Coordinates of C-alpha atoms in Angstrom, one line a residue:
M1 CA 227.4 334.0 272.9
R2 CA 227.5 337.1 272.3
L3 CA 224.1 338.0 273.4
I4 CA 224.6 336.2 276.9
F5 CA 227.8 337.8 277.2
L6 CA 226.3 341.4 277.1
F7 CA 223.9 340.9 279.7
L8 CA 226.5 338.6 281.9
F9 CA 227.6 342.4 283.1
I10 CA 224.4 343.7 285.2
P11 CA 225.2 346.2 287.9
F12 CA 223.4 345.3 291.3
W13 CA 222.6 349.4 292.0
V14 CA 219.5 349.4 288.9
V15 CA 216.8 348.8 290.6
S16 CA 214.4 345.6 289.4
Q17 CA 211.0 346.3 287.8
T18 CA 208.0 343.6 287.1
A19 CA 208.2 341.9 284.3
P20 CA 204.3 342.4 282.7
E21 CA 205.2 345.7 283.1
Y22 CA 208.3 346.1 280.6
L23 CA 206.4 342.8 278.8
E24 CA 203.7 345.4 277.4
D25 CA 207.2 348.3 276.6
F26 CA 208.7 344.9 274.4
Q27 CA 205.1 344.7 273.3
I28 CA 204.5 348.1 271.8
Y29 CA 208.1 349.0 270.7
K30 CA 207.5 346.1 268.6
K31 CA 204.4 346.6 267.1
A32 CA 205.5 350.4 266.2
L33 CA 208.7 349.0 264.5
T34 CA 207.0 346.0 262.1
E35 CA 204.3 348.0 261.2
Y36 CA 205.4 351.5 260.9
H37 CA 209.4 351.8 260.2
P38 CA 209.7 351.8 256.0
S39 CA 213.2 350.0 255.8
L40 CA 213.6 347.9 259.0
Y41 CA 214.5 344.3 256.1
R42 CA 216.7 346.5 254.6
F43 CA 219.9 345.0 256.2
S44 CA 218.9 342.0 258.3
S45 CA 216.5 340.0 257.6
K46 CA 212.7 339.7 258.3
Q47 CA 213.8 335.9 260.2
Q48 CA 216.5 337.9 262.0
F49 CA 214.7 340.4 263.8
E50 CA 211.8 337.3 264.3
S51 CA 214.3 335.2 266.5
T52 CA 215.5 338.0 268.3
F53 CA 213.1 338.9 269.5
D54 CA 211.5 336.0 270.3
A55 CA 214.7 335.6 272.3
I56 CA 214.4 338.7 274.3
E57 CA 210.4 338.1 274.9
K58 CA 211.8 335.3 276.5
Q59 CA 214.5 336.7 278.7
I60 CA 211.9 339.1 280.1
N61 CA 211.1 338.2 283.8
E62 CA 209.8 339.7 287.5
N63 CA 213.8 340.5 287.6
T64 CA 214.1 342.6 284.4
S65 CA 216.1 345.8 285.4
P66 CA 215.2 348.8 283.4
L67 CA 219.1 348.6 282.4
E68 CA 218.6 344.8 280.9
F69 CA 215.6 346.2 279.1
Y70 CA 217.0 349.0 277.8
R71 CA 220.1 346.6 276.5
M72 CA 216.8 344.3 275.7
L73 CA 216.1 346.3 273.2
S74 CA 219.1 347.8 272.2
K75 CA 220.0 344.9 270.6
I76 CA 216.8 345.2 268.5
E77 CA 217.8 348.3 267.3
S78 CA 221.0 347.6 266.8
L79 CA 219.8 345.1 263.7
I80 CA 218.3 347.7 262.0
R81 CA 221.3 349.7 260.8
E82 CA 219.7 353.1 260.1
S83 CA 220.8 355.5 262.2
H84 CA 217.6 357.7 262.1
S85 CA 216.8 355.3 264.1
Y86 CA 217.6 354.9 268.0
I87 CA 215.9 354.5 271.6
S88 CA 217.4 356.8 274.6
P89 CA 217.6 355.2 278.0
S90 CA 215.6 357.4 280.8
Q91 CA 216.5 359.5 282.5
E92 CA 216.6 357.0 285.6
I93 CA 219.1 354.5 284.0
L94 CA 221.2 358.1 283.1
K95 CA 220.7 359.2 287.0
I96 CA 222.5 356.3 287.7
I97 CA 225.0 356.2 285.2
Y98 CA 226.4 359.4 285.8
S99 CA 226.7 358.8 289.6
S100 CA 229.2 356.5 288.9
P101 CA 232.7 355.7 288.6
L102 CA 233.4 355.5 284.6
F103 CA 236.5 354.7 282.6
P104 CA 238.4 357.9 283.2
F105 CA 239.6 358.7 279.9
E106 CA 237.9 360.7 276.2
V107 CA 239.2 358.9 273.1
Y108 CA 240.4 358.2 269.7
V109 CA 238.7 355.3 268.0
K110 CA 239.6 353.8 264.8
N111 CA 240.9 350.8 262.9
N112 CA 239.3 349.1 266.4
K113 CA 242.5 351.1 268.4
L114 CA 241.9 353.3 271.4
L115 CA 243.9 356.1 271.8
I116 CA 243.8 358.3 274.4
T117 CA 243.8 361.9 273.9
N118 CA 242.2 363.7 277.4
T119 CA 241.6 362.7 281.2
K120 CA 239.2 363.7 283.2
T121 CA 242.0 363.7 286.1
N122 CA 245.4 365.0 286.4
Q123 CA 246.3 362.1 288.0
F124 CA 246.0 360.1 284.9
R125 CA 247.4 362.7 282.5
H126 CA 250.5 360.4 281.8
F127 CA 248.0 358.7 279.5
I128 CA 247.7 360.9 277.1
G129 CA 248.5 359.4 273.9
T130 CA 248.7 355.5 274.7
E131 CA 247.5 352.9 273.0
I132 CA 244.8 350.6 275.1
T133 CA 244.5 347.4 273.6
S134 CA 242.5 346.3 276.5
I135 CA 239.9 346.8 279.3
N136 CA 239.3 344.3 282.0
D137 CA 240.7 341.4 279.5
I138 CA 238.5 342.6 277.2
S139 CA 240.1 342.8 273.9
I140 CA 239.8 346.6 271.9
D141 CA 238.8 344.4 268.8
Q142 CA 236.3 343.0 271.5
I143 CA 234.6 345.7 272.8
I144 CA 233.8 347.7 269.2
D145 CA 232.2 344.9 267.9
L146 CA 230.0 344.2 271.2
L147 CA 229.1 348.0 271.1
E148 CA 228.6 347.3 267.2
H149 CA 226.1 344.7 267.8
A150 CA 224.2 346.4 270.8
T151 CA 223.7 349.7 270.0
G152 CA 222.0 351.8 266.6
M153 CA 224.6 354.4 266.1
K154 CA 225.4 353.1 262.7
S155 CA 224.4 353.0 259.7
A156 CA 224.2 349.8 257.1
F157 CA 227.6 348.0 257.3
S158 CA 229.6 350.8 258.0
N159 CA 230.8 351.5 261.9
S160 CA 232.3 355.2 260.9
A161 CA 229.2 357.3 262.1
L162 CA 229.7 354.8 266.0
L163 CA 233.6 355.0 266.3
D164 CA 233.0 358.6 265.3
Q165 CA 230.1 359.2 268.1
L166 CA 232.7 356.8 270.5
S167 CA 235.0 360.0 270.0
Y168 CA 232.9 363.0 271.3
N169 CA 234.1 363.6 275.2
D170 CA 232.1 360.9 277.0
N171 CA 230.2 359.0 274.9
F172 CA 232.7 356.4 274.4
A173 CA 233.2 355.6 278.5
L174 CA 228.7 355.7 278.5
A175 CA 228.0 353.2 275.9
Y176 CA 230.4 350.4 278.2
A177 CA 228.7 351.5 281.2
L178 CA 225.5 351.4 279.8
F179 CA 226.2 347.9 277.2
I180 CA 228.7 346.2 278.5
E181 CA 229.6 346.8 282.5
A182 CA 230.4 349.5 285.1
P183 CA 233.2 348.5 287.5
K184 CA 234.3 350.6 290.2
Q185 CA 237.3 349.6 288.3
F186 CA 239.2 349.2 285.2
K187 CA 242.3 346.9 284.3
I188 CA 243.7 348.1 281.4
E189 CA 246.9 347.1 279.5
Y190 CA 248.2 349.2 276.6
K191 CA 251.3 350.8 275.3
A192 CA 252.8 353.5 276.1
N193 CA 254.4 354.4 272.1
L194 CA 254.1 352.0 268.7
K195 CA 257.7 350.6 269.1
S196 CA 257.2 349.6 273.5
S197 CA 255.6 346.5 275.5
I198 CA 252.0 346.2 276.1
I199 CA 251.9 347.7 280.1
S200 CA 249.2 346.4 282.3
E201 CA 247.4 348.7 285.1
T202 CA 245.0 349.4 287.8
I203 CA 243.0 352.3 287.5
T204 CA 240.2 353.7 289.0
G205 CA 236.7 355.2 287.7
V206 CA 235.9 358.3 288.0
I207 CA 232.7 359.9 287.9
P208 CA 231.4 362.0 285.1
S209 CA 230.5 366.2 285.1
P210 CA 227.0 366.2 283.0
K211 CA 227.4 369.6 280.2
N212 CA 223.1 369.8 280.8
Q213 CA 221.0 369.4 282.9
E214 CA 219.2 367.2 281.1
L215 CA 220.6 363.8 280.6
Q216 CA 221.7 362.4 277.2
F217 CA 223.6 359.8 275.9
P218 CA 225.2 360.1 272.7
E219 CA 226.6 363.3 274.3
Y220 CA 226.9 366.0 271.0
P221 CA 229.2 369.0 270.5
E222 CA 227.4 372.4 270.0
E223 CA 225.9 373.5 267.0
K224 CA 228.2 376.6 266.5
D225 CA 226.2 379.3 265.2
P226 CA 225.9 380.7 262.9
P227 CA 226.4 377.3 261.1
F228 CA 228.7 378.3 257.4
S229 CA 232.0 380.0 257.2
F230 CA 233.4 381.5 254.6
E231 CA 237.5 382.5 254.2
I232 CA 239.5 383.1 250.8
K233 CA 243.0 382.5 251.6
G234 CA 245.6 383.0 247.9
E235 CA 243.5 381.0 245.3
T236 CA 242.1 379.0 247.1
A237 CA 238.8 379.1 248.9
L238 CA 237.4 377.1 251.8
M239 CA 233.4 376.6 253.2
T240 CA 232.2 375.6 256.1
I241 CA 229.3 374.0 256.8
T242 CA 228.2 372.4 260.5
T243 CA 225.0 371.6 259.8
F244 CA 221.7 372.4 257.2
A245 CA 218.6 371.6 260.6
H246 CA 219.1 375.2 259.8
W247 CA 216.1 374.8 262.5
I248 CA 218.7 373.4 265.3
V249 CA 220.6 376.8 264.6
S250 CA 219.9 381.3 264.0
A251 CA 220.0 380.9 260.4
D252 CA 216.9 380.3 258.1
I253 CA 215.9 378.5 254.7
K254 CA 216.8 381.8 253.2
D255 CA 220.4 382.9 254.6
Y256 CA 221.8 379.1 253.9
H257 CA 220.8 380.8 249.9
D258 CA 222.3 384.3 251.2
F259 CA 225.8 382.7 251.9
F260 CA 225.8 380.8 249.3
Q261 CA 225.2 382.1 246.8
K262 CA 227.2 385.7 248.1
C263 CA 230.6 383.1 248.5
F264 CA 230.2 382.3 244.9
E265 CA 229.5 385.1 243.9
E266 CA 233.4 386.0 245.8
I267 CA 235.2 383.3 244.2
H268 CA 233.6 383.7 240.9
D269 CA 234.8 387.8 240.9
K270 CA 238.0 386.8 242.3
Q271 CA 238.8 384.5 240.2
I272 CA 239.5 381.9 242.8
S273 CA 240.9 378.5 241.3
S274 CA 239.7 375.8 244.5
L275 CA 237.6 375.9 246.4
I276 CA 237.1 373.2 249.8
I277 CA 233.7 372.1 251.3
D278 CA 233.9 370.8 254.9
V279 CA 231.3 368.8 255.8
R280 CA 232.8 366.6 258.4
N281 CA 231.3 367.3 261.8
N282 CA 227.7 368.0 259.3
R283 CA 225.2 365.2 261.2
G284 CA 222.2 366.7 258.4
G285 CA 219.8 368.6 258.0
E286 CA 217.6 369.6 255.0
G287 CA 218.6 367.9 252.1
L288 CA 217.5 370.8 250.2
L289 CA 219.8 372.8 251.3
A290 CA 222.7 370.5 250.3
S291 CA 221.5 369.6 247.6
E292 CA 221.3 374.0 246.8
L293 CA 225.0 374.0 247.5
L294 CA 225.6 370.7 245.2
S295 CA 223.7 373.0 241.7
Y296 CA 226.9 375.7 242.4
I297 CA 229.7 372.6 241.7
I298 CA 227.7 370.1 239.2
D299 CA 227.3 369.9 235.6
Q300 CA 224.5 368.9 235.1
D301 CA 221.1 368.8 236.5
F302 CA 220.3 366.2 239.1
T303 CA 217.8 364.5 241.4
Q304 CA 218.1 364.5 245.5
Y305 CA 216.3 360.8 246.0
K306 CA 215.0 358.2 243.6
Y307 CA 212.3 357.9 245.4
L308 CA 210.3 358.7 249.4
K309 CA 208.2 355.8 250.4
T310 CA 205.8 355.0 253.4
N311 CA 204.8 352.0 254.2
T312 CA 200.5 352.9 255.9
L313 CA 198.9 356.8 255.9
D314 CA 197.7 355.7 259.4
Y315 CA 198.9 356.6 262.1
K316 CA 196.7 356.5 265.6
Y317 CA 198.3 353.9 267.1
I318 CA 201.7 355.4 267.2
N319 CA 200.2 359.1 267.9
S320 CA 198.4 357.8 270.8
L321 CA 201.5 357.0 272.4
P322 CA 202.7 359.0 275.0
D323 CA 204.7 362.6 273.9
S324 CA 203.6 361.3 271.1
K325 CA 204.8 363.7 268.1
K326 CA 201.7 363.5 266.3
I327 CA 202.2 362.6 262.8
K328 CA 199.9 364.3 260.4
I329 CA 200.3 363.0 256.2
S330 CA 198.4 364.6 253.2
K331 CA 196.9 361.4 251.5
R332 CA 196.3 363.6 248.0
N333 CA 200.3 363.3 247.6
Y334 CA 200.8 359.9 247.8
I335 CA 199.8 356.9 245.7
E336 CA 199.2 353.4 246.4
T337 CA 201.5 350.6 245.5
D338 CA 201.7 346.2 246.7
F339 CA 204.9 348.0 248.4
G340 CA 203.5 351.4 250.2
Y341 CA 202.6 354.6 249.9
Y342 CA 204.7 356.1 247.4
L343 CA 204.5 360.5 247.5
I344 CA 204.6 361.9 243.9
R345 CA 204.1 365.6 244.7
S346 CA 206.8 367.4 246.4
E347 CA 210.0 370.0 245.6
I348 CA 212.0 367.1 247.4
L349 CA 211.6 364.8 244.5
D350 CA 211.6 367.4 241.5
S351 CA 215.0 367.9 239.0
I352 CA 217.7 370.7 240.9
K353 CA 219.0 372.5 237.9
I354 CA 222.6 374.3 238.4
K355 CA 223.3 377.3 238.7
D356 CA 223.4 380.0 235.5
K357 CA 225.2 382.7 237.7
F358 CA 228.5 381.7 239.5
H359 CA 228.4 378.8 239.0
F360 CA 232.3 377.3 239.8
E361 CA 234.3 375.4 237.3
G362 CA 236.9 374.7 238.6
D363 CA 238.7 372.0 241.5
V364 CA 236.2 371.1 244.3
F365 CA 237.6 369.3 247.6
I366 CA 235.4 367.8 250.0
L367 CA 236.4 367.0 252.8
Q368 CA 234.3 364.4 254.7
G369 CA 234.2 361.7 257.7
G370 CA 232.1 359.9 260.3
G371 CA 230.2 362.7 261.5
S372 CA 228.7 363.3 257.4
R373 CA 225.5 361.6 258.0
S374 CA 222.1 361.7 256.8
A375 CA 221.7 364.8 254.3
T376 CA 225.4 366.3 254.5
N377 CA 225.6 362.6 254.2
S378 CA 222.8 362.7 251.0
F379 CA 225.3 365.3 249.5
L380 CA 229.0 362.5 249.2
A381 CA 226.7 360.3 247.6
L382 CA 225.5 362.9 244.3
A383 CA 229.0 364.3 244.6
K384 CA 230.8 360.7 244.0
T385 CA 227.6 359.7 241.7
H386 CA 228.3 363.1 239.3
K387 CA 232.2 363.5 240.5
A388 CA 231.7 366.9 241.3
G389 CA 235.1 367.0 243.0
T390 CA 237.6 364.6 245.3
L391 CA 236.5 363.4 248.5
V392 CA 239.5 363.3 250.9
G393 CA 238.9 362.4 254.5
T394 CA 237.5 359.1 256.0
E395 CA 234.1 356.7 255.9
S396 CA 230.8 359.3 256.1
G397 CA 228.5 357.8 258.7
G398 CA 225.2 357.1 256.3
A399 CA 224.9 354.7 253.6
Y400 CA 225.5 355.3 249.8
E401 CA 222.0 354.8 248.7
D402 CA 219.9 355.6 251.6
V403 CA 218.8 358.1 254.4
D404 CA 215.7 358.1 255.9
G405 CA 213.8 360.2 257.6
R406 CA 211.6 363.5 256.3
K407 CA 208.7 363.1 259.8
F408 CA 209.8 360.8 262.3
A409 CA 208.1 358.6 264.7
Q410 CA 208.3 359.8 268.0
F411 CA 207.3 358.5 272.1
T412 CA 207.8 356.7 275.7
L413 CA 207.2 353.9 276.5
P414 CA 205.1 353.9 279.4
K415 CA 206.4 351.8 281.8
S416 CA 210.4 351.5 281.4
G417 CA 210.8 355.4 280.2
I418 CA 212.9 354.6 276.6
K419 CA 212.3 357.0 274.4
V420 CA 212.9 355.3 270.4
T421 CA 212.5 357.4 267.5
F422 CA 212.3 355.8 264.4
P423 CA 211.8 357.6 260.3
V424 CA 208.9 356.4 258.7
F425 CA 209.8 357.1 255.4
C426 CA 212.2 355.1 253.4
I427 CA 214.1 357.4 251.4
K428 CA 216.1 356.3 248.4
I429 CA 219.0 358.1 247.2
N430 CA 219.8 359.4 243.2
S431 CA 223.1 358.0 244.2
W432 CA 225.1 355.0 241.5
D433 CA 228.6 353.1 241.4
G434 CA 229.3 352.4 245.3
D435 CA 228.9 349.6 247.5
K436 CA 224.5 350.1 249.2
N437 CA 226.3 348.5 252.2
K438 CA 228.8 351.4 253.0
G439 CA 228.8 354.9 253.1
V440 CA 230.5 356.8 251.3
I441 CA 234.0 356.3 250.1
P442 CA 236.3 359.4 249.7
D443 CA 238.7 359.1 246.4
I444 CA 241.3 360.2 248.8
I445 CA 241.4 357.8 252.8
I446 CA 243.1 360.5 254.8
E447 CA 243.6 359.1 258.7
P448 CA 245.0 361.8 261.3
D449 CA 246.8 359.9 263.0
I450 CA 247.4 360.3 267.5
K451 CA 250.3 363.4 267.9
D452 CA 248.1 365.6 265.2
I453 CA 244.2 364.9 267.5
L454 CA 246.7 365.4 270.4
N455 CA 248.4 369.1 268.5
Q456 CA 244.9 369.8 267.9
K457 CA 247.0 369.4 263.6
D458 CA 244.7 369.3 260.6
S459 CA 245.7 366.8 258.8
Q460 CA 243.2 366.4 256.1
L461 CA 242.8 370.1 255.2
Q462 CA 246.4 370.3 255.8
F463 CA 246.6 367.4 252.7
V464 CA 244.4 369.2 250.7
L465 CA 245.9 372.4 250.9
D466 CA 249.4 371.0 250.4
L467 CA 248.1 369.5 246.9
I468 CA 246.4 372.8 246.0
A469 CA 250.0 374.1 246.5
E470 CA 251.7 372.1 244.8
N471 CA 249.5 371.8 241.3
Q472 CA 250.2 367.7 241.1
Y473 CA 246.3 366.9 241.1
S474 CA 243.0 367.8 239.1
N475 CA 239.3 366.7 238.8

């Protein structure tokens, strides 16, 4: 029933495409996933995939619209539960969505609560700070459940990354339109405060104003450049790293290394006793940069990954697809087994030595959240495994033992224009003593409340600063 429910709300304005064309795209997508995705059945069984493939193939017909087809593939994608695997709607679909009235609020989504943080029109400013309990008679619990099973914006059996992304800019409004419905009006039920009764009101949607000429979903905040900052207050140092993806900012690998060394040299010279590392909005990047930072605070040499594996070394089919990002692999670096091809020569598998010079021996606190994904999630998993510090915040946006990536299959389905991306390497983090089906759970969970968010108060950072000031916590 869930699958049928998702497809009930199809806007009349989406132009239909002929079934054979979409069937061709479906078959390309199915072949690419089943033959080349390195960990397709990690969180969902082969039987689940096969039954979903069969059901969706039967649903494709001469009346299938572009949006319907995108939703169908998204349903498949949602089974992967690996946030590096995703499909992007065509510009055709996005142009229609962005020119239509959408849910008129920015929201903060957590623990199945939807809190309004901003509005697109002054007419609705009185809603800011309220909690919405339902939209068009669909409870928020149901909406989050529908989105979880309709999109791949998550890792493992954690919604932390999904909720983090829905809480940015127009992402919730876009997701509601893409995966549930796109009405012109919204009947909302809400509570003005915790003690108030539920109020019902019907409001009109608002046409969004995209930040970029090329439309996208989900939207992401612009990366800070430079991607790191450092400050010292008293005997406490605060280091913020907003990305390890050096290729999207002006800093190169050497700049990161120099920054880390300069910071820890200053910490050493000034005899700083407490260090806070903030990676809450760091969506990942180069794992070796994350390990470079870890080598200053961890107590023993370590390896970042247990192994890296791919299904095949032959990517001719993927490379032949439209707009394909060509995959090239040197065969001499791999060994063939019954389970795939394992990388045997790479610096990412080498043991990483801790720093002899400027190694930090004081108290470390690491701020984390749903925005901490990919290589940053690996950093957190290793920090927790080796007890390199006290983790504070909310669950990370990755999986505790797995982070797929390094090289990616990227291509466009020829008829629908849907862009497909998924990793071709399965990577096992060298972590233990955690739940492999969840993200990294912090040692101290601190959930911001709506007042803190509206007042732009960083309650998580303040909590750590208070702990340090009171000398009530030690590693």
